[in-house]
Amino acid sequence: MARIVMKFGGTSVADLDRIRNVAKHVKREIDAGHQVAVVVSAMSGKTNELVNWTKEASPMHDAREYDAVVASGEQVTSGLLAITLQSMGVDARSWQGWQIPIETDNAHGAARIKSINGAALVERFEIGQVAVIAGFQGIGPDNRIATLGRGGSDTSAVAIAASVGADRCDIYTDVDGVYTTDPRIEPKAQRLAKISFEEMLEMASLGAKVLQVRSVEMGMVHGVRMFVRSSFTDPDAIDSSEGAVPEGTLICNEDEIVEQQVVTGIAYAKDEAQISLRRVSDKPGVSAAIFGPLSDANINVDMIVQNVSEDGSKTDMTFTVPNTDLDRATEVLEKSLDSIGYEILQSDPGMVKVSVIGIGMRSHAGVAATAFKCLADKGINIRAITTSEIKISILIDEEYAELAVRSLHAVYGLGAD
Ligand code: ASP
Ligand code: MG
């Protein structure tokens, strides 16, 4: 017998038929003898609608009232799933964030979970009852509903799994796992059987939109094994007995992955803009003078490349920001011209960051050289490069994104034959 938290995303609970299908997945696990708690998202599209209503009511709305409105989508689906389970003879009860309670900080709209008391849920496990928990929400120190940021029900699920010591957190979604790259770009992409938390964190931050990044961080910190799988497979065709391996991708510690590939996947992030400051004075405090004001303006700077100056007096600084922030960033930098002291500001929207990810890179030489040669052979110019222990990120022009992704995917032998 295992203790499992099952999380269902918006497309999995999009209407009553889909909710009935979800209930069958839950019943299957119960019938196999497992202890189950469920976390649900709102019906797909619902949260967007609610967010838009708050904006229409008043563009400058109170964040606590925003939370009161947008958290309601999950309240509906938790109740509907509990009713559906009961009608199928499964003992079930809905739970809102405040009832557990899931305690958050005071950052309404983007709150962080501070603590969860899993005791009441564990009691329900023991009497064989299924707790159906509204994802995305908790209760703040002001005793009011707080939501966790868009996509936050993944994080709710992993946090709950940690608090009840679950063996696994199953994330049911509309895809059947994590792929070596985006299958819409490369049809030869393959589903990964396993991926380490660290690699998944890179994949998720770089645009593989299967999971909220924070949920992966939480899984990594608390050692919660996460299993990404599809709710669209026939619930009756799945074997849930001990030892059976259903289709999906397990996100786990690297020591659980026996056959580690050197490269695990290729990710890409679109809509990046490059900014270069030319002939910046090469003296202490310059980076702080550039990136301080950008950070104060809440602009997220990503790749940063600084040249070593030729004569020790002037250097170049290149970095990327999201395209949507380019105008604001330019404005901030122009205002800071005196304190930074650059001669030319150049910018270029329409960049893409393509990344090669793999834990095996730590112990294998030549991974980066292979990527550079591969792009050179295709005539793709590299604008900037950054690396970490398990990742090489390369900035290129948008028009080459698909070619680069496909070529890199092939050069590391990731495709199906
Ligand atoms: N319903 C929320 C959203 O759309 C939370 C979630 O689905 O994870 O952002
Ligand atoms: Mg989601």
Short mmCIF file of C-alpha atoms and ligand atoms in Angstrom, two decimals:
data_model
loop_
_atom_site.label_atom_id
_atom_site.label_comp_id
_atom_site.label_asym_id
_atom_site.label_seq_id
_atom_site.Cartn_x
_atom_site.Cartn_y
_atom_site.Cartn_z
CA MET A 1 0.00 0.00 0.00
CA ALA A 2 1.26 3.47 -0.87
CA ARG A 3 0.25 6.95 0.22
CA ILE A 4 -0.37 9.02 -2.91
CA VAL A 5 -1.31 12.63 -3.56
CA MET A 6 -3.05 12.93 -6.96
CA LYS A 7 -3.17 16.36 -8.57
CA PHE A 8 -5.47 17.15 -11.50
CA GLY A 9 -4.95 20.24 -13.67
CA GLY A 10 -7.57 22.45 -15.31
CA THR A 11 -8.04 20.46 -18.52
CA SER A 12 -8.50 17.30 -16.44
CA VAL A 13 -11.47 18.84 -14.56
CA ALA A 14 -12.77 21.01 -17.42
CA ASP A 15 -16.39 19.79 -17.15
CA LEU A 16 -18.54 17.22 -15.36
CA ASP A 17 -17.58 14.45 -17.78
CA ARG A 18 -13.91 15.09 -17.19
CA ILE A 19 -14.52 15.23 -13.42
CA ARG A 20 -16.23 11.84 -13.63
CA ASN A 21 -13.19 10.53 -15.47
CA VAL A 22 -10.93 11.93 -12.72
CA ALA A 23 -13.08 10.22 -10.10
CA LYS A 24 -12.47 6.92 -11.88
CA HIS A 25 -8.71 7.48 -11.67
CA VAL A 26 -9.08 8.13 -7.95
CA LYS A 27 -11.31 5.12 -7.40
CA ARG A 28 -8.80 2.91 -9.20
CA GLU A 29 -6.08 3.86 -6.72
CA ILE A 30 -8.41 3.34 -3.76
CA ASP A 31 -9.47 -0.06 -5.10
CA ALA A 32 -5.78 -1.00 -5.41
CA GLY A 33 -5.53 -0.40 -1.66
CA HIS A 34 -3.69 2.93 -1.62
CA GLN A 35 -4.26 5.90 0.65
CA VAL A 36 -5.21 8.86 -1.51
CA ALA A 37 -5.57 12.62 -1.19
CA VAL A 38 -6.47 14.71 -4.23
CA VAL A 39 -5.60 18.29 -5.19
CA VAL A 40 -7.57 20.00 -7.94
CA SER A 41 -7.16 23.06 -10.13
CA ALA A 42 -10.05 25.18 -11.35
CA MET A 43 -11.79 24.18 -14.59
CA SER A 44 -9.57 25.27 -17.49
CA GLY A 45 -10.14 28.89 -18.44
CA LYS A 46 -11.96 29.63 -15.17
CA THR A 47 -9.08 31.36 -13.39
CA ASN A 48 -8.45 33.59 -16.41
CA GLU A 49 -12.10 34.57 -16.40
CA LEU A 50 -12.01 35.37 -12.68
CA VAL A 51 -8.79 37.37 -13.03
CA ASN A 52 -10.37 39.38 -15.85
CA TRP A 53 -13.45 40.10 -13.76
CA THR A 54 -11.33 41.60 -10.99
CA LYS A 55 -9.60 43.81 -13.56
CA GLU A 56 -12.90 44.88 -15.08
CA ALA A 57 -14.34 45.68 -11.67
CA SER A 58 -11.37 47.94 -11.03
CA PRO A 59 -7.87 47.91 -12.53
CA MET A 60 -6.43 49.00 -9.16
CA HIS A 61 -8.04 46.31 -7.05
CA ASP A 62 -7.16 45.17 -3.54
CA ALA A 63 -5.00 42.03 -3.67
CA ARG A 64 -6.96 40.40 -0.82
CA GLU A 65 -10.19 40.73 -2.77
CA TYR A 66 -8.44 39.45 -5.92
CA ASP A 67 -7.61 36.33 -3.90
CA ALA A 68 -11.18 36.01 -2.62
CA VAL A 69 -12.37 35.98 -6.24
CA VAL A 70 -9.75 33.87 -8.02
CA ALA A 71 -9.57 31.16 -5.34
CA SER A 72 -13.23 30.34 -5.97
CA GLY A 73 -12.50 28.26 -9.09
CA GLU A 74 -10.82 25.54 -7.04
CA GLN A 75 -13.58 25.62 -4.42
CA VAL A 76 -16.05 24.63 -7.14
CA THR A 77 -14.01 21.73 -8.53
CA SER A 78 -13.12 20.34 -5.08
CA GLY A 79 -16.80 20.19 -4.16
CA LEU A 80 -17.86 18.73 -7.51
CA LEU A 81 -15.21 16.01 -7.38
CA ALA A 82 -16.18 15.11 -3.79
CA ILE A 83 -19.84 14.81 -4.84
CA THR A 84 -18.89 12.67 -7.86
CA LEU A 85 -16.70 10.37 -5.76
CA GLN A 86 -19.48 9.98 -3.18
CA SER A 87 -21.92 9.07 -5.94
CA MET A 88 -19.51 6.29 -6.95
CA GLY A 89 -19.44 4.94 -3.41
CA VAL A 90 -16.07 6.46 -2.47
CA ASP A 91 -15.93 8.20 0.91
CA ALA A 92 -14.71 11.73 0.07
CA ARG A 93 -14.69 15.21 1.58
CA SER A 94 -13.66 18.59 0.13
CA TRP A 95 -11.12 20.83 1.86
CA GLN A 96 -10.33 24.49 1.29
CA GLY A 97 -6.89 25.84 2.10
CA TRP A 98 -8.04 27.44 5.38
CA GLN A 99 -9.59 24.22 6.65
CA ILE A 100 -6.38 22.16 6.62
CA PRO A 101 -4.83 24.76 7.21
CA ILE A 102 -2.23 25.66 4.55
CA GLU A 103 -0.55 28.70 6.07
CA THR A 104 1.03 31.21 3.72
CA ASP A 105 2.82 34.53 3.98
CA ASN A 106 1.04 37.80 3.35
CA ALA A 107 1.97 38.24 -0.32
CA HIS A 108 -1.58 38.08 -1.67
CA GLY A 109 -1.71 36.94 -5.29
CA ALA A 110 1.75 35.35 -5.10
CA ALA A 111 1.86 33.92 -1.60
CA ARG A 112 4.38 31.33 -0.40
CA ILE A 113 3.44 28.40 1.75
CA LYS A 114 4.93 28.67 5.24
CA SER A 115 3.56 25.54 6.84
CA ILE A 116 0.93 22.85 6.47
CA ASN A 117 -0.56 20.89 9.28
CA GLY A 118 -1.00 17.45 7.77
CA ALA A 119 -2.56 15.90 10.90
CA ALA A 120 -6.21 16.20 9.86
CA LEU A 121 -5.42 14.75 6.43
CA VAL A 122 -3.55 11.82 7.94
CA GLU A 123 -6.60 11.08 10.13
CA ARG A 124 -8.73 10.94 6.98
CA PHE A 125 -6.26 8.59 5.32
CA GLU A 126 -6.57 6.30 8.27
CA ILE A 127 -10.34 6.03 8.02
CA GLY A 128 -10.06 5.47 4.26
CA GLN A 129 -11.56 8.81 3.30
CA VAL A 130 -10.35 10.77 0.28
CA ALA A 131 -9.56 14.41 0.99
CA VAL A 132 -10.28 16.52 -2.11
CA ILE A 133 -8.25 19.67 -1.63
CA ALA A 134 -8.66 22.97 -3.46
CA GLY A 135 -5.25 23.77 -4.94
CA PHE A 136 -3.75 27.25 -5.45
CA GLN A 137 -4.91 28.60 -2.09
CA GLY A 138 -4.02 28.91 1.56
CA ILE A 139 -4.66 31.26 4.43
CA GLY A 140 -2.48 34.28 5.18
CA PRO A 141 -1.43 35.70 8.58
CA ASP A 142 -4.27 38.23 8.15
CA ASN A 143 -6.70 35.29 8.31
CA ARG A 144 -7.69 35.76 4.68
CA ILE A 145 -7.51 33.54 1.61
CA ALA A 146 -4.19 33.87 -0.19
CA THR A 147 -3.40 32.42 -3.64
CA LEU A 148 -0.04 31.05 -4.68
CA GLY A 149 0.52 32.59 -8.10
CA ARG A 150 -0.64 31.23 -11.46
CA GLY A 151 -0.11 27.50 -11.84
CA GLY A 152 0.13 27.25 -8.06
CA SER A 153 -1.89 24.11 -7.55
CA ASP A 154 1.16 22.04 -8.57
CA THR A 155 2.91 23.61 -5.60
CA SER A 156 -0.08 22.95 -3.33
CA ALA A 157 0.05 19.28 -4.29
CA VAL A 158 3.76 18.84 -3.66
CA ALA A 159 3.57 20.74 -0.36
CA ILE A 160 0.71 18.55 0.79
CA ALA A 161 2.58 15.42 -0.28
CA ALA A 162 5.53 16.59 1.83
CA SER A 163 3.34 17.33 4.85
CA VAL A 164 1.72 13.89 4.90
CA GLY A 165 4.89 11.99 3.97
CA ALA A 166 3.41 10.70 0.70
CA ASP A 167 5.31 8.11 -1.30
CA ARG A 168 4.56 9.96 -4.52
CA CYS A 169 2.82 13.02 -5.90
CA ASP A 170 1.11 12.17 -9.18
CA ILE A 171 0.59 15.20 -11.41
CA TYR A 172 -2.18 14.36 -13.88
CA THR A 173 -2.27 16.66 -16.87
CA ASP A 174 -3.08 16.71 -20.59
CA VAL A 175 0.32 15.37 -21.68
CA ASP A 176 1.68 11.97 -20.76
CA GLY A 177 5.02 13.09 -19.36
CA VAL A 178 8.10 15.23 -19.82
CA TYR A 179 9.73 15.03 -23.23
CA THR A 180 13.33 15.42 -24.40
CA THR A 181 12.13 18.58 -26.13
CA ASP A 182 8.90 20.20 -27.29
CA PRO A 183 7.22 17.56 -29.52
CA ARG A 184 5.49 20.32 -31.48
CA ILE A 185 8.91 21.38 -32.75
CA GLU A 186 10.57 17.98 -32.92
CA PRO A 187 8.16 15.09 -33.54
CA LYS A 188 10.99 12.69 -32.71
CA ALA A 189 11.05 13.92 -29.10
CA GLN A 190 10.74 11.07 -26.63
CA ARG A 191 9.10 10.81 -23.26
CA LEU A 192 11.63 10.55 -20.45
CA ALA A 193 11.04 7.71 -18.01
CA LYS A 194 12.90 9.63 -15.30
CA ILE A 195 14.42 13.06 -14.87
CA SER A 196 16.24 14.50 -11.86
CA PHE A 197 14.81 17.42 -9.89
CA GLU A 198 17.71 19.63 -10.94
CA GLU A 199 17.24 18.92 -14.62
CA MET A 200 13.48 19.39 -14.35
CA LEU A 201 14.01 22.69 -12.61
CA GLU A 202 16.05 23.87 -15.60
CA MET A 203 13.54 22.47 -18.10
CA ALA A 204 10.63 24.15 -16.29
CA SER A 205 12.35 27.51 -15.87
CA LEU A 206 13.32 27.42 -19.53
CA GLY A 207 9.88 27.05 -20.92
CA ALA A 208 8.78 23.40 -20.60
CA LYS A 209 5.40 24.40 -19.19
CA VAL A 210 4.34 21.11 -17.63
CA LEU A 211 4.87 22.22 -14.04
CA GLN A 212 5.08 25.36 -11.96
CA VAL A 213 8.79 25.92 -11.29
CA ARG A 214 8.18 26.37 -7.60
CA SER A 215 6.61 22.94 -7.28
CA VAL A 216 9.81 21.36 -8.59
CA GLU A 217 11.90 23.37 -6.12
CA MET A 218 9.64 22.18 -3.36
CA GLY A 219 9.85 18.58 -4.55
CA MET A 220 13.63 18.82 -4.57
CA VAL A 221 13.90 20.37 -1.11
CA HIS A 222 11.49 17.91 0.52
CA GLY A 223 12.41 14.89 -1.58
CA VAL A 224 8.86 14.39 -2.90
CA ARG A 225 8.92 12.10 -5.93
CA MET A 226 6.70 13.61 -8.61
CA PHE A 227 5.15 11.60 -11.40
CA VAL A 228 3.83 13.47 -14.46
CA ARG A 229 1.13 11.49 -16.26
CA SER A 230 -1.99 11.94 -18.36
CA SER A 231 -5.57 11.97 -17.08
CA PHE A 232 -6.70 11.33 -20.65
CA THR A 233 -5.69 7.68 -20.64
CA ASP A 234 -8.50 5.23 -19.92
CA PRO A 235 -8.71 4.96 -16.11
CA ASP A 236 -9.66 1.29 -16.36
CA ALA A 237 -6.67 0.38 -18.53
CA ILE A 238 -4.10 1.32 -15.88
CA ASP A 239 -2.57 -1.14 -13.46
CA SER A 240 -2.16 0.54 -10.05
CA SER A 241 -0.83 -2.43 -8.16
CA GLU A 242 2.47 -2.32 -6.29
CA GLY A 243 5.44 -2.50 -8.68
CA ALA A 244 3.46 -1.70 -11.85
CA VAL A 245 5.06 1.05 -13.96
CA PRO A 246 2.41 3.25 -15.58
CA GLU A 247 3.21 5.64 -18.44
CA GLY A 248 4.64 8.94 -17.37
CA THR A 249 7.78 10.68 -16.20
CA LEU A 250 9.16 10.33 -12.70
CA ILE A 251 10.94 13.37 -11.29
CA CYS A 252 13.25 12.13 -8.59
CA ASN A 253 16.69 12.30 -6.99
CA GLU A 254 19.51 11.63 -9.41
CA ASP A 255 20.66 8.54 -7.50
CA GLU A 256 17.36 6.89 -8.47
CA ILE A 257 18.32 7.22 -12.14
CA VAL A 258 20.57 4.33 -13.00
CA GLU A 259 21.26 4.96 -16.67
CA GLN A 260 22.11 8.63 -16.69
CA GLN A 261 22.32 10.24 -20.12
CA VAL A 262 24.90 12.96 -20.67
CA VAL A 263 22.22 15.22 -22.13
CA THR A 264 18.61 14.82 -21.01
CA GLY A 265 16.77 17.49 -22.94
CA ILE A 266 16.74 20.62 -25.06
CA ALA A 267 14.65 23.54 -23.82
CA TYR A 268 14.01 26.94 -25.30
CA ALA A 269 12.67 30.25 -24.12
CA LYS A 270 11.25 32.68 -26.66
CA ASP A 271 10.71 36.41 -26.54
CA GLU A 272 14.01 37.43 -25.06
CA ALA A 273 15.64 40.75 -25.80
CA GLN A 274 19.35 41.44 -25.81
CA ILE A 275 20.75 44.66 -24.41
CA SER A 276 24.38 45.67 -24.82
CA LEU A 277 26.04 48.58 -23.09
CA ARG A 278 29.19 49.52 -24.98
CA ARG A 279 32.26 51.13 -23.49
CA VAL A 280 31.18 50.96 -19.88
CA SER A 281 33.81 52.15 -17.38
CA ASP A 282 35.60 49.10 -16.03
CA LYS A 283 35.58 49.93 -12.33
CA PRO A 284 34.09 48.56 -9.11
CA GLY A 285 30.39 49.22 -8.71
CA VAL A 286 29.47 49.29 -12.38
CA SER A 287 27.46 46.08 -12.35
CA ALA A 288 25.61 47.27 -9.28
CA ALA A 289 24.88 50.58 -11.03
CA ILE A 290 23.38 48.68 -14.00
CA PHE A 291 21.50 45.87 -12.35
CA GLY A 292 20.40 47.65 -9.16
CA PRO A 293 17.99 50.03 -10.91
CA LEU A 294 16.73 47.20 -13.18
CA SER A 295 15.97 45.09 -10.16
CA ASP A 296 14.27 48.02 -8.42
CA ALA A 297 12.05 48.27 -11.49
CA ASN A 298 11.23 44.57 -11.12
CA ILE A 299 12.86 43.67 -14.41
CA ASN A 300 14.10 40.13 -14.52
CA VAL A 301 17.60 40.01 -16.00
CA ASP A 302 18.68 36.63 -17.28
CA MET A 303 21.93 35.97 -19.16
CA ILE A 304 24.73 38.37 -18.21
CA VAL A 305 27.98 38.48 -20.13
CA GLN A 306 30.78 40.93 -19.34
CA ASN A 307 33.86 41.27 -21.46
CA VAL A 308 37.35 41.48 -20.05
CA SER A 309 38.46 44.92 -21.15
CA GLU A 310 41.38 45.41 -23.42
CA ASP A 311 43.08 48.22 -21.57
CA GLY A 312 41.41 48.06 -18.16
CA SER A 313 39.39 51.22 -18.68
CA LYS A 314 36.33 50.31 -20.75
CA THR A 315 34.35 47.13 -21.21
CA ASP A 316 31.12 45.83 -22.78
CA MET A 317 28.18 44.41 -20.88
CA THR A 318 25.53 42.25 -22.56
CA PHE A 319 22.43 40.80 -20.92
CA THR A 320 18.91 39.66 -21.71
CA VAL A 321 15.49 40.68 -20.42
CA PRO A 322 12.00 39.51 -21.41
CA ASN A 323 10.89 41.24 -24.61
CA THR A 324 7.91 42.71 -22.81
CA ASP A 325 10.29 44.56 -20.45
CA LEU A 326 12.63 45.92 -23.11
CA ASP A 327 11.12 49.41 -23.31
CA ARG A 328 11.05 49.79 -19.55
CA ALA A 329 14.61 48.49 -19.25
CA THR A 330 15.83 50.94 -21.88
CA GLU A 331 14.16 53.78 -20.02
CA VAL A 332 15.72 52.75 -16.71
CA LEU A 333 19.17 52.47 -18.28
CA GLU A 334 18.88 55.84 -20.03
CA LYS A 335 17.95 57.46 -16.73
CA SER A 336 20.98 55.83 -15.08
CA LEU A 337 23.39 56.92 -17.81
CA ASP A 338 25.34 59.24 -15.49
CA SER A 339 25.83 56.72 -12.72
CA ILE A 340 26.75 53.87 -15.09
CA GLY A 341 28.74 55.78 -17.68
CA TYR A 342 28.33 53.85 -20.94
CA GLU A 343 28.76 55.25 -24.43
CA ILE A 344 26.29 53.27 -26.52
CA LEU A 345 23.12 51.35 -25.66
CA GLN A 346 22.18 48.73 -28.24
CA SER A 347 19.19 46.45 -28.03
CA ASP A 348 17.69 43.71 -30.09
CA PRO A 349 14.30 42.10 -29.52
CA GLY A 350 13.38 38.76 -31.02
CA MET A 351 15.99 36.53 -29.44
CA VAL A 352 15.58 32.94 -28.32
CA LYS A 353 17.54 31.12 -25.66
CA VAL A 354 18.14 27.48 -26.46
CA SER A 355 19.50 25.30 -23.65
CA VAL A 356 21.12 21.90 -23.49
CA ILE A 357 20.43 20.27 -20.13
CA GLY A 358 21.92 17.21 -18.50
CA ILE A 359 23.42 16.18 -15.20
CA GLY A 360 25.92 14.00 -17.06
CA MET A 361 27.66 17.18 -18.20
CA ARG A 362 29.31 17.40 -14.81
CA SER A 363 31.48 14.42 -15.62
CA HIS A 364 31.71 14.55 -19.42
CA ALA A 365 33.92 16.89 -21.41
CA GLY A 366 33.05 18.18 -24.85
CA VAL A 367 29.30 18.68 -24.45
CA ALA A 368 29.52 22.41 -25.10
CA ALA A 369 31.92 22.00 -28.04
CA THR A 370 29.43 19.61 -29.66
CA ALA A 371 26.65 22.19 -29.37
CA PHE A 372 28.75 24.99 -30.84
CA LYS A 373 29.91 22.87 -33.76
CA CYS A 374 26.35 21.72 -34.42
CA LEU A 375 25.07 25.31 -34.62
CA ALA A 376 28.06 26.39 -36.72
CA ASP A 377 27.34 23.62 -39.23
CA LYS A 378 23.83 25.04 -39.64
CA GLY A 379 25.15 28.57 -40.05
CA ILE A 380 23.50 29.78 -36.83
CA ASN A 381 25.25 32.70 -35.19
CA ILE A 382 25.63 32.65 -31.41
CA ARG A 383 24.94 35.96 -29.65
CA ALA A 384 25.78 35.01 -26.08
CA ILE A 385 26.54 31.91 -24.04
CA THR A 386 26.08 31.11 -20.37
CA THR A 387 26.71 27.84 -18.63
CA SER A 388 26.04 26.15 -15.33
CA GLU A 389 27.20 22.76 -14.11
CA ILE A 390 24.30 21.03 -15.85
CA LYS A 391 23.26 23.47 -18.57
CA ILE A 392 24.54 25.37 -21.60
CA SER A 393 22.35 28.25 -22.73
CA ILE A 394 22.86 29.87 -26.10
CA LEU A 395 21.22 33.05 -27.32
CA ILE A 396 20.35 33.09 -31.02
CA ASP A 397 18.07 34.94 -33.42
CA GLU A 398 14.43 33.88 -33.19
CA GLU A 399 14.22 32.71 -36.81
CA TYR A 400 16.68 29.90 -36.08
CA ALA A 401 14.97 28.61 -32.93
CA GLU A 402 13.32 25.54 -34.43
CA LEU A 403 16.32 24.58 -36.51
CA ALA A 404 18.58 24.90 -33.47
CA VAL A 405 16.30 22.83 -31.24
CA ARG A 406 15.99 20.06 -33.83
CA SER A 407 19.70 20.01 -34.65
CA LEU A 408 20.80 19.90 -31.02
CA HIS A 409 18.21 17.24 -30.24
CA ALA A 410 19.67 15.10 -33.02
CA VAL A 411 23.34 15.71 -32.28
CA TYR A 412 22.97 14.34 -28.75
CA GLY A 413 21.05 11.33 -30.02
CA LEU A 414 17.83 12.19 -28.16
CA GLY A 415 15.38 11.38 -30.94
CA ALA A 416 13.46 8.21 -31.60
CA ASP A 417 14.63 6.38 -34.71
N1 ASP B 1 -6.20 27.66 -11.34
C1 ASP B 1 -4.93 28.30 -11.09
C2 ASP B 1 -4.35 28.87 -12.37
O1 ASP B 1 -4.94 28.74 -13.42
C3 ASP B 1 -3.96 27.38 -10.42
C4 ASP B 1 -3.57 26.17 -11.22
O2 ASP B 1 -4.27 25.74 -12.12
O3 ASP B 1 -2.53 25.59 -10.93
O4 ASP B 1 -3.35 29.50 -12.35
MG MG B 2 -1.12 23.91 -14.18
#
